[in-house]
PDB file of C-alpha atoms in Angstrom:
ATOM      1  CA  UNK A   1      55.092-103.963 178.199  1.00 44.00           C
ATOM      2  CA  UNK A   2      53.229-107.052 177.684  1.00 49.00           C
ATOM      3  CA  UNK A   3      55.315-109.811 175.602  1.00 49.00           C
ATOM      4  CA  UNK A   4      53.113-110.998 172.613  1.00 52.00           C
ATOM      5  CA  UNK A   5      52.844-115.114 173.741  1.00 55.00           C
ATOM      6  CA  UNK A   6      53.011-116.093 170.373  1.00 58.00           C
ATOM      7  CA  UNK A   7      56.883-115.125 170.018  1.00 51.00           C
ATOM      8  CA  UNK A   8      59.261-116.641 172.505  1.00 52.00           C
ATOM      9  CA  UNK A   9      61.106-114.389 174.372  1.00 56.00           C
ATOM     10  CA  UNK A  10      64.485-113.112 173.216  1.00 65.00           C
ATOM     11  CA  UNK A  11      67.007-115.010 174.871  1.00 81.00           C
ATOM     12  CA  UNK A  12      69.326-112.554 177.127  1.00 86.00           C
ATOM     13  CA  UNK A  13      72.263-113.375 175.055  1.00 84.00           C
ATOM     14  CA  UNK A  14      70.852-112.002 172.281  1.00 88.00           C
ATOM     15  CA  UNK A  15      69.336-109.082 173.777  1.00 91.00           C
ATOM     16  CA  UNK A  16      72.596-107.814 175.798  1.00 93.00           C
ATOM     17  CA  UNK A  17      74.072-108.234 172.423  1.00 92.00           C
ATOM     18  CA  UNK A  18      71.316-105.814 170.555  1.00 91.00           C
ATOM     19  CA  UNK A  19      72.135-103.330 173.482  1.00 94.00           C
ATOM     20  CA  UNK A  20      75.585-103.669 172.929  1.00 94.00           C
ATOM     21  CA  UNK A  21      75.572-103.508 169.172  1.00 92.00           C
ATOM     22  CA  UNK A  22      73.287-100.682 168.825  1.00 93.00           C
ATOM     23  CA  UNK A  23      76.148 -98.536 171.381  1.00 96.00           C
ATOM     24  CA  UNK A  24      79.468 -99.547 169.416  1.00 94.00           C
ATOM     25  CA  UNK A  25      77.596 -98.322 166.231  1.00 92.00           C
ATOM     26  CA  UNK A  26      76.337 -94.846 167.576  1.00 94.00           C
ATOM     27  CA  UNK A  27      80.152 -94.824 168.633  1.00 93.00           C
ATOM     28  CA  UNK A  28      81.674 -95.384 165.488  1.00 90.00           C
ATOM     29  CA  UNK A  29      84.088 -94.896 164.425  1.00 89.00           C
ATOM     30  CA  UNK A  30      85.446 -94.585 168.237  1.00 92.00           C
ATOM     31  CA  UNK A  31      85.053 -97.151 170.653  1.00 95.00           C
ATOM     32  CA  UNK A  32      83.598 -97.623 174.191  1.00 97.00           C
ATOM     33  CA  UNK A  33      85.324 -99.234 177.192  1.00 97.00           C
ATOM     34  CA  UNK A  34      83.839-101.721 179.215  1.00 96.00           C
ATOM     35  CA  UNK A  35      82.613 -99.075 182.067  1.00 97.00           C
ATOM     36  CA  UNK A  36      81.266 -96.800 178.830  1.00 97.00           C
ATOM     37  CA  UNK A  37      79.553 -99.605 177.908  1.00 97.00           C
ATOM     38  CA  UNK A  38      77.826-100.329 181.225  1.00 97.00           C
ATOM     39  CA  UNK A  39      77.058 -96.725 181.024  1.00 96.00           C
ATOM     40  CA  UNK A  40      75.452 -96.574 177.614  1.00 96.00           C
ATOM     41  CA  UNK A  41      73.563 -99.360 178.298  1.00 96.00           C
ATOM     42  CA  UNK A  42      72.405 -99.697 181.405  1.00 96.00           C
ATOM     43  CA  UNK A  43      73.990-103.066 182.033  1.00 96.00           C
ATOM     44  CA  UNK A  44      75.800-105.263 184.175  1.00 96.00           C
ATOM     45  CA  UNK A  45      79.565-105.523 183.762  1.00 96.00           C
ATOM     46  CA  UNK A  46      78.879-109.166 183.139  1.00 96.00           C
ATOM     47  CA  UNK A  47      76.393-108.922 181.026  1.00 95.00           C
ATOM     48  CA  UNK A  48      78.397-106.766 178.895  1.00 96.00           C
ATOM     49  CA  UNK A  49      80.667-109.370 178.319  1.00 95.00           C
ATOM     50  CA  UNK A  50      78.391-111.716 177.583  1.00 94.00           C
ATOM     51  CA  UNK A  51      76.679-109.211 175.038  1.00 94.00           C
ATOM     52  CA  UNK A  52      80.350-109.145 173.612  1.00 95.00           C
ATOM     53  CA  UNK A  53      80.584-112.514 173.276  1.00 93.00           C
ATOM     54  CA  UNK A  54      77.422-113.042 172.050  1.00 92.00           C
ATOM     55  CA  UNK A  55      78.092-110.185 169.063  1.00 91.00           C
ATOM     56  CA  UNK A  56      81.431-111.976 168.312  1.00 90.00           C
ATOM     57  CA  UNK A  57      79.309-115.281 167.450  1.00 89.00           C
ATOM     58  CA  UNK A  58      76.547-113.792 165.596  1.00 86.00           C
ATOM     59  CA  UNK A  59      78.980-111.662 163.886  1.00 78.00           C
ATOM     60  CA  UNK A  60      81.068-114.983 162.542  1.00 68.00           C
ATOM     61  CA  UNK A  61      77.957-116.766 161.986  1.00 76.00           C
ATOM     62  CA  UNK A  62      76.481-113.868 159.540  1.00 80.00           C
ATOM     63  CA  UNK A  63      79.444-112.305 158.417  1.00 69.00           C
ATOM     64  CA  UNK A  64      79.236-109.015 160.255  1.00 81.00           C
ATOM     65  CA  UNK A  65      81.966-106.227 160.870  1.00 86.00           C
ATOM     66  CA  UNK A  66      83.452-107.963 163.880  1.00 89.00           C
ATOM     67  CA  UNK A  67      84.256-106.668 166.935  1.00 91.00           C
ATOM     68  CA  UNK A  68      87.522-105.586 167.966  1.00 94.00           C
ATOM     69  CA  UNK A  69      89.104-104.441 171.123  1.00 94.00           C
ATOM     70  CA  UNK A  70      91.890-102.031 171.726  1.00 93.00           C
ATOM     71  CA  UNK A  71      93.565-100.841 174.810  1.00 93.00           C
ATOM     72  CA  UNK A  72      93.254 -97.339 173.998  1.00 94.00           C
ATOM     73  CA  UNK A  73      89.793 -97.699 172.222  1.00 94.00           C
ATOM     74  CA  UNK A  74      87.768 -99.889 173.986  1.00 96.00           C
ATOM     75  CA  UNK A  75      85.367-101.952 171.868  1.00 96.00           C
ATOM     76  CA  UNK A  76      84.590-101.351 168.500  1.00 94.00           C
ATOM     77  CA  UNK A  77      83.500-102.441 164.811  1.00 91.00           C
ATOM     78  CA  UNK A  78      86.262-101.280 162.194  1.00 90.00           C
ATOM     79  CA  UNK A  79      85.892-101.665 159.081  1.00 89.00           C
ATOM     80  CA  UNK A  80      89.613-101.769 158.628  1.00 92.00           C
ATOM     81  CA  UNK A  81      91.561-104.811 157.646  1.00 94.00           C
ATOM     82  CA  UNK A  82      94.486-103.737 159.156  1.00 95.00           C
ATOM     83  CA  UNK A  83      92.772-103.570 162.490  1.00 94.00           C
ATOM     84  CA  UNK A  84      91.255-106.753 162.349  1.00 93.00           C
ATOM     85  CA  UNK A  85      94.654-108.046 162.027  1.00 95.00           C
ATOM     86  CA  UNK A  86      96.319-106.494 164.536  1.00 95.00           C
ATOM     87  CA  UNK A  87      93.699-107.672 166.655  1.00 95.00           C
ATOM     88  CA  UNK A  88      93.891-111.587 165.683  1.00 95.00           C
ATOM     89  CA  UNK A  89      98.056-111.159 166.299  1.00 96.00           C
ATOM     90  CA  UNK A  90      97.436-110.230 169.887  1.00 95.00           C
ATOM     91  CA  UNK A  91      95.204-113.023 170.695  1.00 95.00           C
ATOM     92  CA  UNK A  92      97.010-115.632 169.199  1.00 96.00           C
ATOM     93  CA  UNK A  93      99.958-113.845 171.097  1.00 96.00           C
ATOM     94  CA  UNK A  94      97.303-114.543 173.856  1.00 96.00           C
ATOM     95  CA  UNK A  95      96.723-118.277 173.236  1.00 96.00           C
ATOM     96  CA  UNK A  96     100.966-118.845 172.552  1.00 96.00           C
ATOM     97  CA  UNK A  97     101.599-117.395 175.755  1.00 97.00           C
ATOM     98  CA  UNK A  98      98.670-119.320 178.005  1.00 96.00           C
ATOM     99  CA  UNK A  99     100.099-122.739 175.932  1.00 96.00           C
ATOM    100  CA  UNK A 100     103.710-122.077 177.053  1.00 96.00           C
ATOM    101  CA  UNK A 101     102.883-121.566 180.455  1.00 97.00           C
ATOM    102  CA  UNK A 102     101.105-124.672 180.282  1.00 96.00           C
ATOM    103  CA  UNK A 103     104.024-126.734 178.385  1.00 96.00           C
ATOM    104  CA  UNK A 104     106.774-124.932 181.344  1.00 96.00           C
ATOM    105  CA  UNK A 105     104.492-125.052 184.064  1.00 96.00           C
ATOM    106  CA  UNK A 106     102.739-128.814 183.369  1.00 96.00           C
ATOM    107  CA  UNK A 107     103.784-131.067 180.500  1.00 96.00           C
ATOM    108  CA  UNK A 108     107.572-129.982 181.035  1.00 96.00           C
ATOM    109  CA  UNK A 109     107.452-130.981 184.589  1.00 97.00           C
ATOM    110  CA  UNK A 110     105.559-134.705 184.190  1.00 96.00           C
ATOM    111  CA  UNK A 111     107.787-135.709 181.446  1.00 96.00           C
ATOM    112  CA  UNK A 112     110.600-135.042 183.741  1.00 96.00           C
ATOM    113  CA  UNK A 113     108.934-136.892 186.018  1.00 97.00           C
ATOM    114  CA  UNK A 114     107.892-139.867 184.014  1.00 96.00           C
ATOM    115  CA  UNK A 115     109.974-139.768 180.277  1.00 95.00           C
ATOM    116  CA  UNK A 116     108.333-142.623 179.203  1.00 96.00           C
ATOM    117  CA  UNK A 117     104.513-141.781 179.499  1.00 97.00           C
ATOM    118  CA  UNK A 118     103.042-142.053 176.326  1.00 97.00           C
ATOM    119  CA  UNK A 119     100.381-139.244 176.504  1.00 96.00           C
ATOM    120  CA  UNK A 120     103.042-137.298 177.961  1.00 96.00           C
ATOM    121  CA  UNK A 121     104.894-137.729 174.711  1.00 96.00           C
ATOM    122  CA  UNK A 122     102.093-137.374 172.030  1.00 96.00           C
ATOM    123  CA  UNK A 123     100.725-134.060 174.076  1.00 96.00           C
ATOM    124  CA  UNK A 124     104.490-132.550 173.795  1.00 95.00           C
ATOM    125  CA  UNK A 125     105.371-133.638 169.926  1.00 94.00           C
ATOM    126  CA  UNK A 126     101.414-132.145 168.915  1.00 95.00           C
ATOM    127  CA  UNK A 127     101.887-128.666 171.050  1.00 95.00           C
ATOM    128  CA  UNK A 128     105.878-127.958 169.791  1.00 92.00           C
ATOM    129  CA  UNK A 129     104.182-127.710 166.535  1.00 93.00           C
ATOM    130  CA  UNK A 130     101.081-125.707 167.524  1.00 95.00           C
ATOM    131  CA  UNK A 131     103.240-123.472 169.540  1.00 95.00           C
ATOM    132  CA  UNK A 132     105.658-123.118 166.434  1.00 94.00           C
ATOM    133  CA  UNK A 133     102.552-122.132 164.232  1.00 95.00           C
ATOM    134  CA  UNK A 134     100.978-119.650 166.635  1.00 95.00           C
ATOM    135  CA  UNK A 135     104.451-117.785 167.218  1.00 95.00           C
ATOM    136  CA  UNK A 136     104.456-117.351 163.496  1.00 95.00           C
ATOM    137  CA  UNK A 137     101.261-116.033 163.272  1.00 95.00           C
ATOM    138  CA  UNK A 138     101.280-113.463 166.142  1.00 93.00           C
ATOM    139  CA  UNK A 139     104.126-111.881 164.671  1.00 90.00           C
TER     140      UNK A 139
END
């Protein structure tokens, strides 16, 4: 197929996203796993999940059903409050749990090291109240 040189070609983005779009909504209301995906689209695992990502931006950007993902579902659009919810608690349980590992596992251990180090300091005071605020909110 011959691409019409007047319209710039669709970035791949984009595209992978239209692919992977077009497959959650012939699924609906189920979703489709990763591998389902691949399946139903003819695409690279990677490119799946940068079709994924790509839908999760647009989807902000124009106000779109977003996309979800569920362990026992796969991807999906919902049109379900409740599930967008549940989905936004588990990846700010996500975020909390990546940020405490980093506060144990980094920050804890160089102001041991050196008490006195002022970015030390401001980094621990701003995160205790950022880690505070997510562990309320994945709840």
């Amino acid at each position: 197929m011959a691409r019409n040189p007047r319209r710039p070609a669709q970035p791949l983005s984009e595209h992978f996203g239209d692919l992977i779009r077009v497959a959650l909504m012939e699924a609906r209301p189920a979703g489709l796993h990763t591998v389902q995906l691949v399946a139903a689209t003819r695409l690279k695992k990677s490119q799946v999940q940068r079709g994924i990502r790509h839908l999760r931006d647009v989807g902000a950007a124009e106000n779109l059903t977003p996309v979800i993902w569920r362990r026992k579902d796969g991807y999906m659009f919902s049109d379900d409050p409740a599930d967008w919810i549940e989905y936004e608690k588990k990846q700010l349980a996500q975020v909390l749990g990546r940020l405490t590992r980093m506060i144990t596992g980094t920050l804890a251990p160089h102001l041991a090291r050196c008490p006195d180090d002022e970015w030390a300091q401001l980094v621990s005071a701003q995160l205790t109240g950022v880690s505070a605020t997510l562990a309320q909110l994945s709840k």
